mmCIF file of C-alpha atoms and ligand atoms in Angstrom:
data_model
loop_
_atom_site.group_PDB
_atom_site.id
_atom_site.type_symbol
_atom_site.label_atom_id
_atom_site.label_comp_id
_atom_site.label_asym_id
_atom_site.label_seq_id
_atom_site.Cartn_x
_atom_site.Cartn_y
_atom_site.Cartn_z
ATOM 1 C CA MET J 1 313.410 -103.288 -31.711
ATOM 2 C CA ILE J 2 311.912 -102.879 -35.165
ATOM 3 C CA SER J 3 311.018 -106.304 -36.556
ATOM 4 C CA LYS J 4 311.809 -107.455 -40.072
ATOM 5 C CA SER J 5 308.132 -107.669 -40.917
ATOM 6 C CA VAL J 6 307.624 -104.024 -39.903
ATOM 7 C CA MET J 7 310.643 -103.060 -42.016
ATOM 8 C CA LYS J 8 309.204 -104.874 -45.035
ATOM 9 C CA LYS J 9 305.879 -103.146 -44.605
ATOM 10 C CA LEU J 10 307.524 -99.739 -44.364
ATOM 11 C CA VAL J 11 309.602 -100.365 -47.462
ATOM 12 C CA ALA J 12 306.492 -101.372 -49.403
ATOM 13 C CA GLU J 13 304.857 -98.131 -48.331
ATOM 14 C CA HIS J 14 307.743 -95.648 -48.560
ATOM 15 C CA GLY J 15 310.384 -97.157 -50.830
ATOM 16 C CA THR J 16 314.130 -96.853 -50.247
ATOM 17 C CA PRO J 17 316.529 -95.557 -49.094
ATOM 18 C CA LEU J 18 314.671 -95.473 -45.813
ATOM 19 C CA PHE J 19 315.748 -94.411 -42.322
ATOM 20 C CA VAL J 20 313.427 -95.609 -39.561
ATOM 21 C CA VAL J 21 313.473 -94.079 -36.077
ATOM 22 C CA ASP J 22 311.869 -95.969 -33.191
ATOM 23 C CA HIS J 23 310.844 -93.411 -30.576
ATOM 24 C CA GLU J 24 309.964 -96.071 -28.020
ATOM 25 C CA GLU J 25 313.603 -97.173 -28.129
ATOM 26 C CA ILE J 26 314.721 -93.558 -27.532
ATOM 27 C CA ARG J 27 312.409 -93.278 -24.522
ATOM 28 C CA GLU J 28 313.763 -96.569 -23.164
ATOM 29 C CA ASN J 29 317.381 -95.465 -23.615
ATOM 30 C CA TYR J 30 316.650 -92.180 -21.860
ATOM 31 C CA ALA J 31 314.851 -93.974 -19.016
ATOM 32 C CA GLU J 32 317.766 -96.371 -18.628
ATOM 33 C CA PHE J 33 320.246 -93.496 -18.516
ATOM 34 C CA ARG J 34 318.246 -91.743 -15.793
ATOM 35 C CA ARG J 35 317.622 -94.916 -13.834
ATOM 36 C CA ARG J 36 321.249 -95.994 -13.754
ATOM 37 C CA LEU J 37 322.697 -92.523 -13.190
ATOM 38 C CA PRO J 38 320.102 -91.007 -10.845
ATOM 39 C CA ARG J 39 322.278 -88.053 -9.897
ATOM 40 C CA VAL J 40 322.916 -87.032 -13.492
ATOM 41 C CA GLN J 41 320.729 -84.756 -15.593
ATOM 42 C CA ALA J 42 320.921 -85.813 -19.272
ATOM 43 C CA TYR J 43 321.490 -83.078 -21.877
ATOM 44 C CA TYR J 44 320.965 -84.867 -25.193
ATOM 45 C CA ALA J 45 323.776 -83.934 -27.631
ATOM 46 C CA VAL J 46 321.639 -82.806 -30.546
ATOM 47 C CA LYS J 47 324.403 -83.324 -33.107
ATOM 48 C CA ALA J 48 324.043 -87.121 -32.815
ATOM 49 C CA ASN J 49 320.701 -86.818 -34.582
ATOM 50 C CA PRO J 50 319.101 -83.380 -34.817
ATOM 51 C CA ASP J 51 315.741 -84.548 -36.152
ATOM 52 C CA PRO J 52 313.189 -82.228 -34.473
ATOM 53 C CA ALA J 53 310.911 -85.208 -33.796
ATOM 54 C CA ILE J 54 313.684 -86.817 -31.728
ATOM 55 C CA VAL J 55 314.238 -83.589 -29.819
ATOM 56 C CA GLN J 56 310.495 -83.453 -29.136
ATOM 57 C CA THR J 57 310.352 -87.024 -27.832
ATOM 58 C CA LEU J 58 313.283 -86.397 -25.513
ATOM 59 C CA TYR J 59 311.899 -83.042 -24.395
ATOM 60 C CA GLU J 60 308.616 -84.698 -23.490
ATOM 61 C CA ALA J 61 310.518 -87.419 -21.631
ATOM 62 C CA GLY J 62 312.145 -84.687 -19.528
ATOM 63 C CA ALA J 63 315.564 -84.423 -21.156
ATOM 64 C CA SER J 64 317.716 -81.313 -21.448
ATOM 65 C CA PHE J 65 319.926 -80.541 -24.455
ATOM 66 C CA ASP J 66 323.512 -79.909 -25.508
ATOM 67 C CA VAL J 67 323.642 -77.684 -28.592
ATOM 68 C CA ALA J 68 326.649 -76.450 -30.554
ATOM 69 C CA SER J 69 325.260 -74.016 -33.161
ATOM 70 C CA MET J 70 322.427 -71.505 -33.450
ATOM 71 C CA PRO J 71 320.307 -73.801 -35.634
ATOM 72 C CA GLU J 72 320.587 -76.541 -32.985
ATOM 73 C CA PHE J 73 319.786 -73.967 -30.313
ATOM 74 C CA GLU J 74 316.631 -72.946 -32.206
ATOM 75 C CA ILE J 75 315.411 -76.548 -32.517
ATOM 76 C CA VAL J 76 315.396 -76.793 -28.732
ATOM 77 C CA TYR J 77 314.508 -73.210 -27.859
ATOM 78 C CA GLN J 78 311.114 -73.416 -29.540
ATOM 79 C CA TYR J 79 309.935 -75.434 -26.527
ATOM 80 C CA ILE J 80 311.075 -72.783 -24.081
ATOM 81 C CA LYS J 81 309.995 -69.741 -26.080
ATOM 82 C CA GLY J 82 306.356 -69.964 -25.013
ATOM 83 C CA LEU J 83 307.117 -69.758 -21.277
ATOM 84 C CA SER J 84 306.968 -66.579 -19.179
ATOM 85 C CA ALA J 85 310.169 -64.493 -19.020
ATOM 86 C CA LYS J 86 310.846 -65.515 -15.434
ATOM 87 C CA LYS J 87 310.308 -69.191 -16.098
ATOM 88 C CA ARG J 88 312.355 -68.970 -19.268
ATOM 89 C CA GLN J 89 315.381 -67.741 -17.333
ATOM 90 C CA ASP J 90 315.037 -70.404 -14.642
ATOM 91 C CA PHE J 91 314.651 -72.910 -17.349
ATOM 92 C CA ILE J 92 317.339 -72.129 -19.839
ATOM 93 C CA TRP J 93 320.334 -73.486 -17.922
ATOM 94 C CA ASP J 94 318.226 -76.370 -16.841
ATOM 95 C CA LYS J 95 317.336 -77.218 -20.420
ATOM 96 C CA ILE J 96 320.197 -76.062 -22.657
ATOM 97 C CA ILE J 97 323.965 -75.995 -22.522
ATOM 98 C CA TYR J 98 325.803 -74.464 -25.460
ATOM 99 C CA ALA J 99 328.679 -76.922 -25.347
ATOM 100 C CA ASN J 100 330.858 -75.793 -28.234
ATOM 101 C CA PRO J 101 334.006 -74.308 -26.660
ATOM 102 C CA ILE J 102 334.640 -72.196 -29.787
ATOM 103 C CA LYS J 103 331.940 -69.726 -30.808
ATOM 104 C CA ALA J 104 331.959 -67.072 -33.509
ATOM 105 C CA ASN J 105 331.491 -63.459 -32.360
ATOM 106 C CA GLU J 106 328.159 -63.304 -34.185
ATOM 107 C CA THR J 107 326.970 -66.457 -32.428
ATOM 108 C CA LEU J 108 327.878 -65.016 -29.043
ATOM 109 C CA GLN J 109 325.982 -61.837 -29.936
ATOM 110 C CA GLN J 110 322.915 -63.879 -30.781
ATOM 111 C CA LEU J 111 323.233 -65.991 -27.644
ATOM 112 C CA ASP J 112 323.694 -63.147 -25.177
ATOM 113 C CA ARG J 113 320.018 -62.242 -24.780
ATOM 114 C CA TYR J 114 319.231 -65.774 -23.637
ATOM 115 C CA LYS J 115 321.831 -65.578 -20.822
ATOM 116 C CA PRO J 116 322.905 -69.108 -21.694
ATOM 117 C CA LEU J 117 325.344 -71.517 -20.142
ATOM 118 C CA VAL J 118 328.323 -71.916 -22.514
ATOM 119 C CA THR J 119 331.577 -73.836 -22.425
ATOM 120 C CA TYR J 120 335.053 -72.427 -23.122
ATOM 121 C CA ASP J 121 338.624 -73.645 -22.824
ATOM 122 C CA ASN J 122 340.985 -70.762 -23.665
ATOM 123 C CA PHE J 123 341.867 -67.124 -22.954
ATOM 124 C CA GLU J 124 340.830 -65.774 -26.369
ATOM 125 C CA GLU J 125 337.348 -67.149 -25.808
ATOM 126 C CA ILE J 126 337.084 -65.291 -22.478
ATOM 127 C CA ARG J 127 337.743 -62.005 -24.294
ATOM 128 C CA LYS J 128 335.135 -62.864 -26.936
ATOM 129 C CA ILE J 129 332.500 -63.853 -24.358
ATOM 130 C CA ARG J 130 333.232 -60.734 -22.268
ATOM 131 C CA LYS J 131 332.679 -58.556 -25.333
ATOM 132 C CA TYR J 132 329.808 -60.306 -27.127
ATOM 133 C CA ALA J 133 327.964 -62.399 -24.533
ATOM 134 C CA PRO J 134 328.655 -60.827 -21.134
ATOM 135 C CA HIS J 135 325.439 -62.314 -19.699
ATOM 136 C CA ALA J 136 326.492 -65.900 -20.331
ATOM 137 C CA GLY J 137 327.413 -68.299 -17.540
ATOM 138 C CA LEU J 138 330.559 -70.345 -18.127
ATOM 139 C CA ALA J 139 331.651 -73.951 -17.827
ATOM 140 C CA LEU J 140 335.332 -74.655 -18.316
ATOM 141 C CA ARG J 141 336.012 -77.599 -20.619
ATOM 142 C CA LEU J 142 338.908 -79.687 -19.373
ATOM 143 C CA ARG J 143 341.165 -81.847 -21.431
ATOM 144 C CA VAL J 144 340.911 -85.457 -20.272
ATOM 145 C CA PRO J 145 342.331 -88.759 -21.530
ATOM 146 C CA ASN J 146 340.408 -90.148 -24.528
ATOM 147 C CA THR J 147 342.263 -93.474 -24.567
ATOM 148 C CA GLY J 148 340.567 -96.086 -26.697
ATOM 149 C CA ALA J 149 337.554 -93.977 -27.694
ATOM 150 C CA MET J 150 336.214 -94.582 -31.203
ATOM 151 C CA VAL J 151 336.192 -90.828 -31.823
ATOM 152 C CA GLU J 152 338.949 -88.900 -30.089
ATOM 153 C CA LEU J 153 338.275 -85.277 -29.042
ATOM 154 C CA SER J 154 341.108 -84.331 -26.713
ATOM 155 C CA SER J 155 343.345 -82.981 -29.472
ATOM 156 C CA LYS J 156 340.714 -80.415 -30.440
ATOM 157 C CA PHE J 157 339.226 -79.273 -27.123
ATOM 158 C CA GLY J 158 339.960 -78.902 -23.462
ATOM 159 C CA ALA J 159 342.154 -76.865 -21.124
ATOM 160 C CA SER J 160 344.939 -78.689 -19.339
ATOM 161 C CA SER J 161 344.400 -79.058 -15.602
ATOM 162 C CA GLY J 162 347.554 -76.972 -15.126
ATOM 163 C CA GLU J 163 345.974 -73.876 -16.638
ATOM 164 C CA ALA J 164 342.393 -74.544 -15.494
ATOM 165 C CA VAL J 165 342.446 -72.344 -12.405
ATOM 166 C CA GLU J 166 344.156 -69.543 -14.365
ATOM 167 C CA LEU J 167 341.286 -69.708 -16.858
ATOM 168 C CA ILE J 168 338.743 -69.506 -14.024
ATOM 169 C CA GLN J 169 340.613 -66.576 -12.469
ATOM 170 C CA ALA J 170 340.865 -64.771 -15.821
ATOM 171 C CA SER J 171 337.110 -65.112 -16.345
ATOM 172 C CA HIS J 172 336.438 -63.766 -12.873
ATOM 173 C CA ASP J 173 338.798 -60.831 -13.496
ATOM 174 C CA VAL J 174 336.630 -59.615 -16.381
ATOM 175 C CA GLY J 175 333.364 -60.113 -14.502
ATOM 176 C CA LEU J 176 332.329 -63.503 -15.867
ATOM 177 C CA VAL J 177 331.222 -66.317 -13.587
ATOM 178 C CA VAL J 178 332.482 -69.868 -14.043
ATOM 179 C CA GLU J 179 329.700 -72.136 -12.825
ATOM 180 C CA GLY J 180 331.517 -75.385 -13.248
ATOM 181 C CA LEU J 181 333.614 -77.781 -15.280
ATOM 182 C CA SER J 182 332.964 -80.008 -18.267
ATOM 183 C CA PHE J 183 334.839 -82.674 -20.187
ATOM 184 C CA HIS J 184 334.343 -85.292 -22.897
ATOM 185 C CA VAL J 185 336.120 -88.646 -22.653
ATOM 186 C CA GLY J 186 335.766 -89.354 -26.408
ATOM 187 C CA SER J 187 332.830 -90.804 -28.262
ATOM 188 C CA GLN J 188 331.964 -94.511 -27.974
ATOM 189 C CA THR J 189 334.239 -94.894 -24.974
ATOM 190 C CA THR J 190 334.548 -98.563 -24.136
ATOM 191 C CA ASN J 191 337.505 -97.924 -21.853
ATOM 192 C CA PHE J 192 335.601 -96.978 -18.698
ATOM 193 C CA GLU J 193 338.825 -95.947 -16.980
ATOM 194 C CA ASN J 194 338.533 -92.686 -18.988
ATOM 195 C CA TYR J 195 335.541 -91.621 -16.912
ATOM 196 C CA VAL J 196 337.263 -92.491 -13.645
ATOM 197 C CA GLN J 197 340.371 -90.506 -14.586
ATOM 198 C CA ALA J 198 338.362 -87.556 -15.886
ATOM 199 C CA LEU J 199 336.226 -87.374 -12.743
ATOM 200 C CA ASN J 200 339.315 -87.449 -10.558
ATOM 201 C CA LEU J 201 340.994 -84.798 -12.647
ATOM 202 C CA ALA J 202 337.891 -82.606 -12.404
ATOM 203 C CA ALA J 203 337.715 -83.128 -8.643
ATOM 204 C CA GLY J 204 341.313 -81.933 -8.402
ATOM 205 C CA VAL J 205 340.434 -78.751 -10.279
ATOM 206 C CA VAL J 206 337.355 -78.215 -8.059
ATOM 207 C CA ARG J 207 339.614 -78.370 -4.974
ATOM 208 C CA GLU J 208 342.253 -76.088 -6.473
ATOM 209 C CA ALA J 209 339.598 -73.591 -7.555
ATOM 210 C CA ALA J 210 338.028 -73.647 -4.069
ATOM 211 C CA ASP J 211 341.432 -72.840 -2.536
ATOM 212 C CA ARG J 212 341.466 -69.734 -4.714
ATOM 213 C CA GLY J 213 337.945 -68.800 -3.673
ATOM 214 C CA PHE J 214 335.987 -70.141 -6.630
ATOM 215 C CA GLN J 215 333.139 -72.542 -5.862
ATOM 216 C CA MET J 216 332.256 -74.853 -8.746
ATOM 217 C CA LYS J 217 328.534 -75.592 -8.771
ATOM 218 C CA LEU J 218 328.303 -78.100 -11.588
ATOM 219 C CA ILE J 219 330.258 -80.874 -13.248
ATOM 220 C CA ASP J 220 329.325 -81.788 -16.791
ATOM 221 C CA ILE J 221 330.640 -85.289 -17.489
ATOM 222 C CA GLY J 222 330.015 -84.967 -21.240
ATOM 223 C CA GLY J 223 329.138 -87.765 -23.639
ATOM 224 C CA GLY J 224 330.932 -90.891 -24.797
ATOM 225 C CA PHE J 225 328.546 -93.470 -23.283
ATOM 226 C CA PRO J 226 328.889 -96.379 -25.698
ATOM 227 C CA ALA J 227 326.138 -97.884 -27.809
ATOM 228 C CA PRO J 228 325.996 -101.707 -27.816
ATOM 229 C CA TYR J 229 327.303 -102.093 -31.381
ATOM 230 C CA ASP J 230 328.780 -105.498 -30.597
ATOM 231 C CA GLU J 231 329.162 -107.996 -27.792
ATOM 232 C CA HIS J 232 332.526 -106.515 -26.720
ATOM 233 C CA VAL J 233 330.879 -103.384 -25.374
ATOM 234 C CA GLN J 234 330.358 -103.845 -21.641
ATOM 235 C CA PRO J 235 326.845 -103.109 -20.419
ATOM 236 C CA PHE J 236 325.885 -99.583 -19.462
ATOM 237 C CA LYS J 237 325.114 -100.653 -15.918
ATOM 238 C CA THR J 238 328.779 -101.579 -15.407
ATOM 239 C CA LEU J 239 329.850 -98.100 -16.495
ATOM 240 C CA ALA J 240 327.090 -96.434 -14.476
ATOM 241 C CA ARG J 241 328.163 -98.241 -11.331
ATOM 242 C CA ARG J 242 331.718 -96.955 -11.686
ATOM 243 C CA ILE J 243 330.588 -93.411 -12.419
ATOM 244 C CA ASN J 244 328.172 -93.378 -9.468
ATOM 245 C CA ALA J 245 330.876 -94.615 -7.120
ATOM 246 C CA GLU J 246 333.264 -91.857 -8.227
ATOM 247 C CA LEU J 247 330.581 -89.158 -8.086
ATOM 248 C CA ASP J 248 329.663 -90.102 -4.527
ATOM 249 C CA ARG J 249 333.281 -90.224 -3.478
ATOM 250 C CA LEU J 250 334.460 -87.031 -5.160
ATOM 251 C CA PHE J 251 331.622 -84.522 -5.236
ATOM 252 C CA PRO J 252 329.361 -83.349 -2.391
ATOM 253 C CA PRO J 253 325.629 -83.622 -3.130
ATOM 254 C CA GLU J 254 325.198 -79.875 -3.674
ATOM 255 C CA ILE J 255 327.341 -80.081 -6.813
ATOM 256 C CA GLU J 256 325.037 -80.627 -9.766
ATOM 257 C CA ILE J 257 326.035 -83.329 -12.237
ATOM 258 C CA LEU J 258 325.195 -83.030 -15.934
ATOM 259 C CA ALA J 259 325.962 -85.308 -18.866
ATOM 260 C CA GLU J 260 325.677 -84.929 -22.618
ATOM 261 C CA PRO J 261 324.800 -88.356 -24.021
ATOM 262 C CA GLY J 262 324.340 -88.400 -27.784
ATOM 263 C CA ARG J 263 324.993 -91.796 -29.299
ATOM 264 C CA PHE J 264 323.741 -93.720 -26.274
ATOM 265 C CA LEU J 265 320.223 -92.295 -26.617
ATOM 266 C CA VAL J 266 319.710 -92.668 -30.367
ATOM 267 C CA ALA J 267 322.104 -95.214 -31.916
ATOM 268 C CA THR J 268 319.925 -98.248 -31.256
ATOM 269 C CA ALA J 269 316.779 -96.387 -32.328
ATOM 270 C CA GLY J 270 317.709 -96.131 -36.025
ATOM 271 C CA VAL J 271 317.501 -98.670 -38.830
ATOM 272 C CA ALA J 272 318.572 -98.034 -42.438
ATOM 273 C CA ILE J 273 316.998 -100.013 -45.264
ATOM 274 C CA ALA J 274 318.396 -99.934 -48.794
ATOM 275 C CA LYS J 275 317.768 -101.682 -52.077
ATOM 276 C CA VAL J 276 320.216 -103.583 -54.263
ATOM 277 C CA ILE J 277 320.310 -101.557 -57.490
ATOM 278 C CA GLY J 278 323.349 -103.164 -59.132
ATOM 279 C CA LYS J 279 325.376 -106.343 -59.047
ATOM 280 C CA ALA J 280 328.681 -107.330 -60.614
ATOM 281 C CA THR J 281 331.576 -109.734 -60.135
ATOM 282 C CA ARG J 282 334.995 -108.076 -59.889
ATOM 283 C CA ASP J 283 338.181 -110.118 -59.414
ATOM 284 C CA GLY J 284 335.980 -113.060 -58.539
ATOM 285 C CA LYS J 285 334.254 -111.153 -55.747
ATOM 286 C CA GLN J 286 330.561 -110.436 -55.612
ATOM 287 C CA CYS J 287 329.832 -106.690 -55.596
ATOM 288 C CA TYR J 288 326.510 -105.131 -54.686
ATOM 289 C CA TYR J 289 325.461 -101.546 -55.303
ATOM 290 C CA LEU J 290 322.856 -100.014 -52.974
ATOM 291 C CA ASP J 291 320.711 -96.904 -53.203
ATOM 292 C CA ASP J 292 322.242 -95.674 -49.909
ATOM 293 C CA GLY J 293 325.916 -95.200 -49.067
ATOM 294 C CA VAL J 294 328.767 -93.344 -47.430
ATOM 295 C CA TYR J 295 327.660 -89.913 -48.672
ATOM 296 C CA HIS J 296 324.254 -90.623 -47.166
ATOM 297 C CA THR J 297 323.007 -92.685 -44.198
ATOM 298 C CA TYR J 298 326.312 -94.574 -44.003
ATOM 299 C CA SER J 299 328.300 -91.332 -43.570
ATOM 300 C CA GLY J 300 329.262 -92.508 -40.082
ATOM 301 C CA ILE J 301 331.722 -94.922 -41.690
ATOM 302 C CA LEU J 302 333.762 -91.869 -42.597
ATOM 303 C CA PHE J 303 332.934 -89.203 -40.017
ATOM 304 C CA ASP J 304 332.274 -91.439 -37.038
ATOM 305 C CA HIS J 305 334.777 -94.260 -37.724
ATOM 306 C CA CYS J 306 331.842 -96.610 -37.294
ATOM 307 C CA GLN J 307 331.329 -99.845 -39.219
ATOM 308 C CA TYR J 308 327.749 -100.957 -39.709
ATOM 309 C CA HIS J 309 326.763 -104.494 -40.547
ATOM 310 C CA LEU J 310 324.382 -105.294 -43.356
ATOM 311 C CA LYS J 311 321.757 -107.978 -43.202
ATOM 312 C CA ALA J 312 319.493 -109.303 -45.898
ATOM 313 C CA PHE J 313 315.837 -110.215 -45.514
ATOM 314 C CA LYS J 314 316.563 -113.185 -47.697
ATOM 315 C CA LYS J 315 317.969 -116.393 -46.168
ATOM 316 C CA GLY J 316 320.520 -118.755 -47.692
ATOM 317 C CA PRO J 317 324.238 -119.544 -47.678
ATOM 318 C CA THR J 318 326.370 -116.421 -47.378
ATOM 319 C CA GLN J 319 329.592 -115.356 -49.033
ATOM 320 C CA ILE J 320 332.027 -112.472 -48.515
ATOM 321 C CA CYS J 321 331.157 -109.586 -50.804
ATOM 322 C CA SER J 322 331.725 -105.889 -51.367
ATOM 323 C CA VAL J 323 328.966 -103.364 -50.870
ATOM 324 C CA PHE J 324 329.008 -99.922 -52.478
ATOM 325 C CA GLY J 325 326.811 -96.835 -52.395
ATOM 326 C CA PRO J 326 325.091 -95.290 -55.412
ATOM 327 C CA THR J 327 327.474 -92.403 -56.207
ATOM 328 C CA CYS J 328 330.351 -92.458 -58.686
ATOM 329 C CA ASP J 329 333.026 -91.962 -56.042
ATOM 330 C CA ALA J 330 335.192 -94.906 -54.998
ATOM 331 C CA LEU J 331 335.076 -93.568 -51.448
ATOM 332 C CA ASP J 332 331.426 -94.564 -51.453
ATOM 333 C CA THR J 333 332.299 -98.049 -50.171
ATOM 334 C CA ILE J 334 330.188 -99.395 -47.327
ATOM 335 C CA SER J 335 332.188 -102.581 -46.879
ATOM 336 C CA LEU J 336 334.756 -104.786 -48.663
ATOM 337 C CA ALA J 337 333.976 -107.790 -46.481
ATOM 338 C CA GLU J 338 330.313 -108.260 -45.745
ATOM 339 C CA GLU J 339 328.674 -111.667 -45.390
ATOM 340 C CA LEU J 340 325.508 -111.746 -47.451
ATOM 341 C CA PRO J 341 323.443 -114.394 -49.212
ATOM 342 C CA ASP J 342 323.136 -114.306 -52.987
ATOM 343 C CA LEU J 343 321.073 -111.184 -53.659
ATOM 344 C CA GLN J 344 319.157 -110.146 -56.742
ATOM 345 C CA LEU J 345 318.434 -106.670 -58.011
ATOM 346 C CA GLY J 346 315.496 -105.266 -56.069
ATOM 347 C CA ASP J 347 316.316 -107.206 -52.869
ATOM 348 C CA TYR J 348 316.615 -105.237 -49.645
ATOM 349 C CA VAL J 349 319.321 -105.048 -46.999
ATOM 350 C CA TYR J 350 319.269 -103.286 -43.652
ATOM 351 C CA SER J 351 321.538 -102.089 -40.867
ATOM 352 C CA ARG J 352 320.538 -101.777 -37.237
ATOM 353 C CA ASN J 353 322.059 -99.465 -34.604
ATOM 354 C CA ILE J 354 322.578 -96.686 -37.139
ATOM 355 C CA GLY J 355 320.613 -93.942 -35.369
ATOM 356 C CA ALA J 356 323.588 -91.759 -34.359
ATOM 357 C CA TYR J 357 325.972 -89.744 -36.566
ATOM 358 C CA SER J 358 324.466 -91.207 -39.717
ATOM 359 C CA ARG J 359 321.669 -89.407 -41.504
ATOM 360 C CA ALA J 360 322.742 -86.260 -39.606
ATOM 361 C CA SER J 361 325.801 -85.965 -41.849
ATOM 362 C CA SER J 362 324.124 -87.160 -45.035
ATOM 363 C CA THR J 363 324.815 -85.031 -48.128
ATOM 364 C CA TRP J 364 323.260 -84.419 -51.540
ATOM 365 C CA PHE J 365 326.459 -85.496 -53.301
ATOM 366 C CA ASN J 366 326.081 -86.531 -56.924
ATOM 367 C CA GLY J 367 322.437 -85.473 -56.802
ATOM 368 C CA PHE J 368 321.305 -88.324 -54.555
ATOM 369 C CA PRO J 369 319.071 -87.021 -51.751
ATOM 370 C CA PRO J 370 319.286 -88.212 -48.127
ATOM 371 C CA ALA J 371 317.122 -91.196 -47.143
ATOM 372 C CA LYS J 372 313.474 -90.652 -46.324
ATOM 373 C CA VAL J 373 312.817 -90.691 -42.571
ATOM 374 C CA VAL J 374 309.928 -92.570 -40.982
ATOM 375 C CA HIS J 375 309.109 -92.194 -37.291
ATOM 376 C CA LEU J 376 307.598 -95.085 -35.346
ATOM 377 C CA ASN J 377 305.922 -95.000 -31.914
ATOM 378 C CA ARG J 378 305.977 -91.227 -31.593
HETATM 379 C C1 LIG Y 401 329.533 -84.936 -29.646
HETATM 380 C C2 LIG Y 401 329.449 -84.426 -28.263
HETATM 381 C C3 LIG Y 401 328.669 -85.076 -27.312
HETATM 382 C C4 LIG Y 401 327.974 -86.391 -27.576
HETATM 383 O O1 LIG Y 401 328.893 -87.411 -27.575
HETATM 384 P P1 LIG Y 401 328.436 -88.955 -27.609
HETATM 385 O O2 LIG Y 401 329.724 -89.665 -27.658
HETATM 386 O O3 LIG Y 401 327.586 -89.135 -28.813
HETATM 387 O O4 LIG Y 401 327.677 -89.223 -26.362
HETATM 388 C C5 LIG Y 401 328.563 -84.516 -26.060
HETATM 389 N N1 LIG Y 401 329.195 -83.365 -25.746
HETATM 390 C C6 LIG Y 401 329.964 -82.703 -26.627
HETATM 391 C C7 LIG Y 401 330.614 -81.446 -26.219
HETATM 392 C C8 LIG Y 401 330.131 -83.220 -27.908
HETATM 393 O O5 LIG Y 401 330.912 -82.578 -28.772
#
């Protein structure tokens, strides 16, 4: 964990807004994931934080990657590019899954020469893949319950279990091979029952597919592994124990198990530090204006439904206050109820656990650039 004294030093050196990434924390999160889920290969979901330095750290730690666009693919592929053609082909499924069930024709055309593993969940996509990426291997994305997840995904993606085998058959009929199944239980899933239900649903589809002559070789259990944002989130080891028990019960050892953790690997590795640039009293309430906000590092408030807590370096009695970002939009509100001590212009505040879905969706709105990034312990 990045200490306050390190934060102060970095701010003195780099100014604000500042986004600090602790690579040691990323390595620890990855090691914990592998240790607690020994049967599961981790494909880091690059969208959580696509910083190439993070991809490098995870690549060096042995991770594989879930990408969803050509630019994300390129960030990862640069590590594979240098290998021999033979090794490259052995490697690509092992290192990359293109896990966006919907792909533009042009994207499929670009992907085809890599013979990648891609997900799909509908009949139109089969026709597109057949035409534009006939060398791709397929994983069928299933629709699974997302109950209680912070970010729900089941209304956008996933084939119902009722049509799953038809979608496998239809792929086979046009000469495509379905290697396995995937799902996503919803991001920041604190309801661990979702994983249990999804695994059982997938196991049902594996059996049904086998009856029709299709052997599934891999199960991709997706992302959703929660970051410890607050004390209500049960520890990862509790979730891992349940997942391991279901995996052992439902899937023979020759079935490969993949996962696509995003948030879990990077959320705790990021700290945002901002400066108080304005102060006012409105309706008797203290209001602070920061040089970072919802259009920038705090974008997860909007896109990720995540609330981040602010802390001050300064000590003293606290009061409830409002905290706003630097732009002229009223939407740029970080919090209407934050407990902070009396701050002066030029004081600093920080938020921990802001490494996922934060700077990744930062904009240039109103002319304010995204926060500067500093990497520690690379
Ligand atoms: C976003 C996403 C992930 C990562 O989800 P987390 O909840 O951050 O672990 C994994 N797989 C797919 C297909 C995704 O869209």
